[in-house]
Amino acid sequence: MIVLGIETSCDETSVALVDDAGSVLGELVYSQTVHSRYGGVVPELASRHHIRKLYPMTRDLLESAGVSYDKIGAVAVTAGPGLPGSLLVGTTFAKGFAYPGQKPIIAVNHLEGHIFAAKLACPGFEPPFLALLVSGGHTDIVMVRRWGEYEVLGSTRDDACGEAFDKVAKILGLPYPGGPQIQKCAEGGDPQFINFPRAMLKSGDFDFSFSGLKTAVLNLVYRMGEDDVRRHLADICASFQEAVVDTLVGKLRAAVSHCSTDRVAIVGGVAANRRLRQVASQQGWKLCIPPIKYCTDNATVIALAGAFHLRRGEKTPYDFMINPAWRLSEKLET
Ligand code: KG4
Ligand code: ZN
């Protein structure tokens, strides 16, 4: 069966086709550029651009893959967590697409989609494993007991770590999204220039906090003044990035010894970070970090997760609602 995946939870519009064997027949991602001038995602604009893009992208996807409407067996769509307006665009489009052919719909949790990137990218990498899920909206350590069975061991208590990258980039005058900008700016910088705080590393749990780190950068920038900040921009970026990576890997190390597993997947947009990939690969873990295009938001992993649930005989009634705060360990209320 061919599954059409649809992802519109934030500022990426994406559609993809996967088959029963998990092969990718086609995938398209449009990263909305309109937000960069605002220094962050503007929800209303995100919804409008999803509306504009979804139909032509789906038409182009089917055409280029040579797949007709009749050959599509089901539709998998992100129903949360994410921006309410953006989720409504994707799910309403999915319903309209599925209804004429009475195709089953499966509502997929966006976070589960990120975890399924490991299934796609690392064949043979099977549960149980620990997943570090690091994105613009989430920072979670998740025990994946089986595909479809998740226990969240810890989460951020304030900012997500991708959000910290984005906010610190804004403080430093770098454009949105901040993660890739800070990574680039950090090249050649001294990661020991400032010893930024590694919050909650010794808290004894698996939670994170990044708001103090953001404030520490803000205070430093006020203290140093514009000229010094400009001169030491690479050093500040490198020191900030090092503090985030130390914190993430430190917590993962604690989770690995707590759970007696050495299998670790790092997924979500921040998993694209080169320094994080480098430090994680030095830990002696059996590690899966998907290629960048499957770390950032994409419909391919949504289609894969949907196909998995469909194989288990699950489907979602057509009148399902989105849940902008859908937790990984919960079922979607329908
Ligand atoms: O998973 P994702 O595409 O969207 C959400 O579900 O949030 O993650 C986006 C986040 C943004 O905060 C972005 O700045 C961050 O991932 N990001 C990075 C890198 N590439 C993207 N953070 C650090 N280093 C990167 N190379
Ligand atoms: Zn995401």
Short mmCIF file of C-alpha atoms and ligand atoms in Angstrom, two decimals:
data_model
loop_
_atom_site.label_atom_id
_atom_site.label_comp_id
_atom_site.label_asym_id
_atom_site.label_seq_id
_atom_site.Cartn_x
_atom_site.Cartn_y
_atom_site.Cartn_z
CA MET A 1 0.00 0.00 0.00
CA ILE A 2 1.22 3.51 -0.80
CA VAL A 3 0.84 6.09 1.98
CA LEU A 4 0.76 9.83 1.40
CA GLY A 5 2.35 11.70 4.32
CA ILE A 6 1.50 15.33 5.10
CA GLU A 7 3.44 17.54 7.55
CA THR A 8 2.47 21.14 8.35
CA SER A 9 2.98 21.45 12.11
CA CYS A 10 5.24 24.52 11.98
CA ASP A 11 7.02 26.33 9.13
CA GLU A 12 7.83 23.42 6.81
CA THR A 13 5.23 22.32 4.28
CA SER A 14 6.03 18.75 3.31
CA VAL A 15 4.43 15.83 1.45
CA ALA A 16 5.85 12.37 0.79
CA LEU A 17 4.97 8.92 -0.54
CA VAL A 18 6.19 5.67 1.03
CA ASP A 19 5.24 2.09 0.22
CA ASP A 20 4.71 -1.04 2.33
CA ALA A 21 8.37 -1.94 2.30
CA GLY A 22 9.21 1.48 3.77
CA SER A 23 10.71 2.67 0.46
CA VAL A 24 10.43 6.37 -0.26
CA LEU A 25 8.72 6.95 -3.62
CA GLY A 26 8.89 10.73 -3.44
CA GLU A 27 9.30 13.58 -0.98
CA LEU A 28 9.03 17.36 -1.11
CA VAL A 29 9.80 19.92 1.59
CA TYR A 30 9.23 23.65 1.39
CA SER A 31 10.85 25.66 4.20
CA GLN A 32 8.94 28.90 4.54
CA THR A 33 11.30 31.84 4.18
CA VAL A 34 8.78 34.53 5.08
CA HIS A 35 9.56 34.24 8.82
CA SER A 36 13.26 35.14 8.67
CA ARG A 37 12.59 38.87 8.65
CA TYR A 38 10.58 38.54 11.90
CA GLY A 39 13.25 36.54 13.76
CA GLY A 40 10.83 33.66 14.46
CA VAL A 41 7.78 31.85 13.10
CA VAL A 42 4.66 34.01 12.71
CA PRO A 43 1.80 31.48 13.14
CA GLU A 44 -0.74 33.29 10.95
CA LEU A 45 1.74 33.54 8.07
CA ALA A 46 2.72 29.88 8.49
CA SER A 47 -0.93 28.80 8.05
CA ARG A 48 -1.39 30.96 4.97
CA HIS A 49 1.75 29.61 3.30
CA HIS A 50 0.72 26.01 4.02
CA ILE A 51 -2.58 26.74 2.26
CA ARG A 52 -0.77 28.19 -0.71
CA LYS A 53 1.75 25.35 -1.01
CA LEU A 54 -0.02 22.11 -0.11
CA TYR A 55 -2.07 21.61 -3.26
CA PRO A 56 0.64 22.31 -5.87
CA MET A 57 3.23 20.32 -3.89
CA THR A 58 0.92 17.29 -3.65
CA ARG A 59 0.10 17.50 -7.36
CA ASP A 60 3.84 17.73 -8.24
CA LEU A 61 4.71 14.87 -5.86
CA LEU A 62 2.18 12.50 -7.44
CA GLU A 63 3.17 13.53 -10.95
CA SER A 64 6.90 13.13 -10.43
CA ALA A 65 6.49 9.77 -8.65
CA GLY A 66 4.08 8.56 -11.37
CA VAL A 67 1.50 7.66 -8.72
CA SER A 68 -2.17 8.26 -9.50
CA TYR A 69 -4.82 9.11 -6.86
CA ASP A 70 -6.25 5.58 -7.06
CA LYS A 71 -2.93 3.98 -6.13
CA ILE A 72 -2.75 5.82 -2.80
CA GLY A 73 -4.02 3.51 -0.07
CA ALA A 74 -4.02 5.85 2.92
CA VAL A 75 -3.14 9.32 4.17
CA ALA A 76 -0.94 9.96 7.22
CA VAL A 77 -1.02 13.49 8.62
CA THR A 78 0.50 15.31 11.58
CA ALA A 79 -2.27 16.14 14.09
CA GLY A 80 -0.02 17.62 16.81
CA PRO A 81 1.91 18.91 18.61
CA GLY A 82 2.39 22.14 16.69
CA LEU A 83 0.83 25.45 15.71
CA PRO A 84 -2.98 25.13 15.75
CA GLY A 85 -3.61 26.97 12.47
CA SER A 86 -0.88 25.07 10.64
CA LEU A 87 -2.14 21.73 11.95
CA LEU A 88 -5.68 22.62 10.84
CA VAL A 89 -4.50 23.33 7.30
CA GLY A 90 -2.70 19.97 6.99
CA THR A 91 -5.40 17.84 8.59
CA THR A 92 -8.23 19.51 6.67
CA PHE A 93 -6.33 19.03 3.41
CA ALA A 94 -5.77 15.35 4.36
CA LYS A 95 -9.47 14.83 5.00
CA GLY A 96 -10.42 16.48 1.71
CA PHE A 97 -7.88 14.35 -0.13
CA ALA A 98 -8.95 11.08 1.51
CA TYR A 99 -12.72 11.49 1.46
CA PRO A 100 -13.59 11.09 -2.28
CA GLY A 101 -11.74 7.75 -2.44
CA GLN A 102 -12.78 6.74 1.11
CA LYS A 103 -9.09 6.23 1.92
CA PRO A 104 -8.19 5.60 5.57
CA ILE A 105 -6.52 8.44 7.48
CA ILE A 106 -4.05 8.00 10.28
CA ALA A 107 -3.34 10.97 12.54
CA VAL A 108 0.34 10.95 13.47
CA ASN A 109 2.11 12.52 16.44
CA HIS A 110 4.84 14.82 15.10
CA LEU A 111 7.28 13.64 17.78
CA GLU A 112 6.73 10.01 16.85
CA GLY A 113 7.51 11.05 13.28
CA HIS A 114 10.89 12.43 14.43
CA ILE A 115 11.62 9.13 16.19
CA PHE A 116 10.74 7.16 13.04
CA ALA A 117 13.60 8.96 11.28
CA ALA A 118 15.81 6.39 13.05
CA LYS A 119 13.89 3.52 11.42
CA LEU A 120 14.28 5.14 8.03
CA ALA A 121 17.93 6.09 8.31
CA CYS A 122 19.48 3.26 10.31
CA PRO A 123 18.28 -0.16 9.11
CA GLY A 124 18.60 -2.76 11.86
CA PHE A 125 18.49 -0.10 14.58
CA GLU A 126 15.56 -1.49 16.55
CA PRO A 127 14.08 -0.78 20.01
CA PRO A 128 14.73 -0.75 22.85
CA PHE A 129 16.75 2.45 22.52
CA LEU A 130 16.97 5.94 23.98
CA ALA A 131 15.94 8.82 21.77
CA LEU A 132 17.09 12.38 22.35
CA LEU A 133 14.46 14.48 20.62
CA VAL A 134 15.77 17.99 20.11
CA SER A 135 13.83 20.49 18.03
CA GLY A 136 12.50 24.03 18.01
CA GLY A 137 9.64 23.05 20.30
CA HIS A 138 10.92 20.03 22.24
CA THR A 139 13.83 18.68 24.20
CA ASP A 140 12.99 15.20 25.46
CA ILE A 141 14.78 12.03 26.41
CA VAL A 142 12.51 9.16 25.46
CA MET A 143 12.81 5.44 26.14
CA VAL A 144 11.54 3.70 23.00
CA ARG A 145 10.58 0.24 24.26
CA ARG A 146 8.97 -0.82 20.99
CA TRP A 147 7.95 1.14 17.91
CA GLY A 148 4.75 2.83 19.08
CA GLU A 149 5.58 2.54 22.80
CA TYR A 150 7.29 5.52 24.40
CA GLU A 151 8.23 6.62 27.90
CA VAL A 152 9.35 10.23 28.26
CA LEU A 153 12.11 10.20 30.91
CA GLY A 154 12.77 13.94 30.90
CA SER A 155 11.92 17.19 29.12
CA THR A 156 12.85 20.84 29.17
CA ARG A 157 11.30 22.88 31.95
CA ASP A 158 11.38 26.08 29.89
CA ASP A 159 12.89 26.75 26.45
CA ALA A 160 13.50 23.93 23.98
CA CYS A 161 17.10 23.73 22.92
CA GLY A 162 16.34 24.67 19.29
CA GLU A 163 14.44 27.65 20.67
CA ALA A 164 17.57 28.60 22.66
CA PHE A 165 19.62 28.48 19.43
CA ASP A 166 17.00 30.67 17.72
CA LYS A 167 16.73 33.20 20.58
CA VAL A 168 20.49 33.48 21.08
CA ALA A 169 20.93 34.00 17.33
CA LYS A 170 18.42 36.86 17.55
CA ILE A 171 20.33 38.38 20.49
CA LEU A 172 23.52 38.20 18.41
CA GLY A 173 21.85 39.74 15.36
CA LEU A 174 21.86 36.53 13.31
CA PRO A 175 18.84 35.57 11.16
CA TYR A 176 16.21 32.88 11.80
CA PRO A 177 16.48 29.89 12.03
CA GLY A 178 19.32 30.38 14.46
CA GLY A 179 20.70 26.83 14.76
CA PRO A 180 22.46 26.62 11.40
CA GLN A 181 23.58 30.27 11.76
CA ILE A 182 25.18 29.69 15.15
CA GLN A 183 26.85 26.51 13.92
CA LYS A 184 28.35 28.45 11.00
CA CYS A 185 29.34 31.42 13.17
CA ALA A 186 31.01 29.05 15.70
CA GLU A 187 33.45 27.71 13.10
CA GLY A 188 36.94 28.80 14.12
CA GLY A 189 35.65 30.22 17.41
CA ASP A 190 37.04 29.28 20.83
CA PRO A 191 34.51 27.08 22.69
CA GLN A 192 36.32 27.84 25.99
CA PHE A 193 36.07 31.64 25.55
CA ILE A 194 33.16 31.86 28.01
CA ASN A 195 32.23 29.12 30.43
CA PHE A 196 28.44 29.38 30.01
CA PRO A 197 26.23 27.52 32.55
CA ARG A 198 25.40 23.84 31.96
CA ALA A 199 22.04 23.93 33.78
CA MET A 200 20.68 20.93 35.70
CA LEU A 201 23.54 18.62 34.75
CA LYS A 202 23.67 17.38 38.34
CA SER A 203 19.91 17.51 39.05
CA GLY A 204 19.64 13.73 39.23
CA ASP A 205 16.76 13.63 36.74
CA PHE A 206 16.55 13.83 32.96
CA ASP A 207 15.06 17.31 32.68
CA PHE A 208 16.66 20.28 30.96
CA SER A 209 16.57 24.06 31.30
CA PHE A 210 17.88 26.44 28.64
CA SER A 211 16.40 29.79 29.64
CA GLY A 212 19.29 30.60 32.02
CA LEU A 213 21.81 29.99 29.25
CA LYS A 214 19.94 32.38 26.98
CA THR A 215 19.94 35.02 29.74
CA ALA A 216 23.66 34.45 30.32
CA VAL A 217 24.33 35.27 26.64
CA LEU A 218 22.10 38.34 26.88
CA ASN A 219 23.94 39.61 30.00
CA LEU A 220 27.31 38.99 28.35
CA VAL A 221 26.29 40.97 25.28
CA TYR A 222 25.24 43.95 27.46
CA ARG A 223 28.47 43.72 29.44
CA MET A 224 30.81 43.44 26.45
CA GLY A 225 29.32 46.16 24.28
CA GLU A 226 28.73 46.10 20.53
CA ASP A 227 32.33 46.30 19.28
CA ASP A 228 33.67 43.53 21.49
CA VAL A 229 30.69 41.32 20.68
CA ARG A 230 31.34 41.76 16.97
CA ARG A 231 35.04 40.97 17.42
CA HIS A 232 34.34 37.85 19.48
CA LEU A 233 31.17 36.69 17.71
CA ALA A 234 32.68 33.33 16.68
CA ASP A 235 33.96 32.73 20.24
CA ILE A 236 30.53 33.53 21.76
CA CYS A 237 28.75 31.24 19.27
CA ALA A 238 31.24 28.43 19.87
CA SER A 239 30.99 28.79 23.67
CA PHE A 240 27.19 28.80 23.56
CA GLN A 241 27.06 25.78 21.23
CA GLU A 242 29.54 23.92 23.46
CA ALA A 243 27.37 24.56 26.55
CA VAL A 244 24.27 23.20 24.78
CA VAL A 245 26.10 20.14 23.45
CA ASP A 246 27.73 19.40 26.83
CA THR A 247 24.33 19.59 28.51
CA LEU A 248 22.58 17.34 25.98
CA VAL A 249 25.32 14.72 25.90
CA GLY A 250 25.79 14.85 29.69
CA LYS A 251 22.10 14.11 30.27
CA LEU A 252 22.15 11.38 27.64
CA ARG A 253 25.13 9.78 29.36
CA ALA A 254 23.16 9.69 32.63
CA ALA A 255 20.13 8.19 30.85
CA VAL A 256 22.30 5.57 29.17
CA SER A 257 23.66 4.36 32.50
CA HIS A 258 20.23 4.57 34.17
CA CYS A 259 18.56 2.48 31.45
CA SER A 260 21.48 0.08 30.90
CA THR A 261 21.37 0.54 27.16
CA ASP A 262 24.02 1.80 24.79
CA ARG A 263 21.65 2.33 21.88
CA VAL A 264 20.96 6.00 21.27
CA ALA A 265 19.15 7.89 18.51
CA ILE A 266 19.36 11.66 18.19
CA VAL A 267 16.47 13.14 16.21
CA GLY A 268 14.75 16.48 15.54
CA GLY A 269 16.11 19.65 13.94
CA VAL A 270 18.97 20.23 16.40
CA ALA A 271 20.32 16.73 15.57
CA ALA A 272 21.56 18.46 12.41
CA ASN A 273 24.19 20.18 14.56
CA ARG A 274 27.71 19.10 13.58
CA ARG A 275 29.28 19.58 17.02
CA LEU A 276 26.49 17.54 18.66
CA ARG A 277 27.01 14.75 16.11
CA GLN A 278 30.76 14.82 16.72
CA VAL A 279 30.61 14.71 20.53
CA ALA A 280 27.85 12.05 20.54
CA SER A 281 29.89 9.85 18.21
CA GLN A 282 32.78 9.88 20.69
CA GLN A 283 30.75 8.30 23.52
CA GLY A 284 31.06 4.66 22.46
CA TRP A 285 27.29 4.30 21.98
CA LYS A 286 25.54 2.40 19.23
CA LEU A 287 24.39 5.61 17.66
CA CYS A 288 21.81 6.53 15.03
CA ILE A 289 21.70 10.12 13.84
CA PRO A 290 19.67 10.43 10.65
CA PRO A 291 20.84 12.61 7.74
CA ILE A 292 19.89 16.26 8.12
CA LYS A 293 16.89 16.12 5.78
CA TYR A 294 15.23 13.55 8.08
CA CYS A 295 16.19 15.45 11.28
CA THR A 296 14.34 18.63 10.36
CA ASP A 297 10.57 18.54 9.78
CA ASN A 298 9.52 16.34 6.86
CA ALA A 299 6.52 14.30 5.73
CA THR A 300 8.52 11.15 4.93
CA VAL A 301 8.83 10.18 8.59
CA ILE A 302 5.14 11.03 9.11
CA ALA A 303 4.19 8.66 6.26
CA LEU A 304 6.42 5.94 7.74
CA ALA A 305 4.95 6.25 11.23
CA GLY A 306 1.46 6.28 9.69
CA ALA A 307 2.21 3.14 7.64
CA PHE A 308 3.37 1.42 10.83
CA HIS A 309 0.09 2.18 12.64
CA LEU A 310 -1.98 1.18 9.62
CA ARG A 311 -0.20 -2.19 9.52
CA ARG A 312 -1.33 -2.66 13.11
CA GLY A 313 -4.91 -2.13 11.96
CA GLU A 314 -5.24 1.35 13.44
CA LYS A 315 -6.96 4.23 11.66
CA THR A 316 -8.42 7.55 12.76
CA PRO A 317 -12.07 8.58 12.25
CA TYR A 318 -12.53 11.34 9.63
CA ASP A 319 -13.90 13.76 12.23
CA PHE A 320 -10.75 13.72 14.41
CA MET A 321 -9.49 16.98 15.96
CA ILE A 322 -5.95 18.30 16.07
CA ASN A 323 -4.18 18.46 19.43
CA PRO A 324 -1.59 21.28 19.45
CA ALA A 325 -0.21 19.93 22.76
CA TRP A 326 -0.40 16.20 21.94
CA ARG A 327 1.98 14.30 24.22
CA LEU A 328 3.98 11.39 22.88
CA SER A 329 2.75 9.01 25.54
CA GLU A 330 -0.95 9.86 24.95
CA LYS A 331 -3.45 8.64 22.38
CA LEU A 332 -5.15 11.32 20.26
CA GLU A 333 -8.63 11.92 21.63
CA THR A 334 -11.18 11.52 18.85
O1 KG4 B 1 12.51 19.62 14.10
P1 KG4 B 1 12.53 20.98 13.52
O2 KG4 B 1 12.79 21.13 12.04
O3 KG4 B 1 11.17 21.74 13.80
C1 KG4 B 1 10.49 21.60 15.02
O4 KG4 B 1 9.76 20.59 15.17
O5 KG4 B 1 10.71 22.49 15.87
O6 KG4 B 1 13.61 21.82 14.35
C2 KG4 B 1 13.88 23.16 14.09
C3 KG4 B 1 14.95 23.64 15.07
C4 KG4 B 1 15.17 25.14 14.99
O7 KG4 B 1 15.16 25.66 16.31
C5 KG4 B 1 16.57 25.27 14.38
O8 KG4 B 1 17.28 26.42 14.78
C6 KG4 B 1 17.22 23.98 14.86
O9 KG4 B 1 16.20 23.01 14.78
N1 KG4 B 1 18.38 23.59 14.02
C7 KG4 B 1 19.65 23.54 14.47
C8 KG4 B 1 20.45 23.20 13.35
N2 KG4 B 1 19.64 23.04 12.26
C9 KG4 B 1 18.36 23.28 12.70
N3 KG4 B 1 20.15 23.76 15.70
C10 KG4 B 1 21.50 23.65 15.84
N4 KG4 B 1 22.34 23.35 14.82
C11 KG4 B 1 21.87 23.13 13.58
N5 KG4 B 1 22.71 22.82 12.58
ZN ZN B 2 9.81 18.87 14.43
#
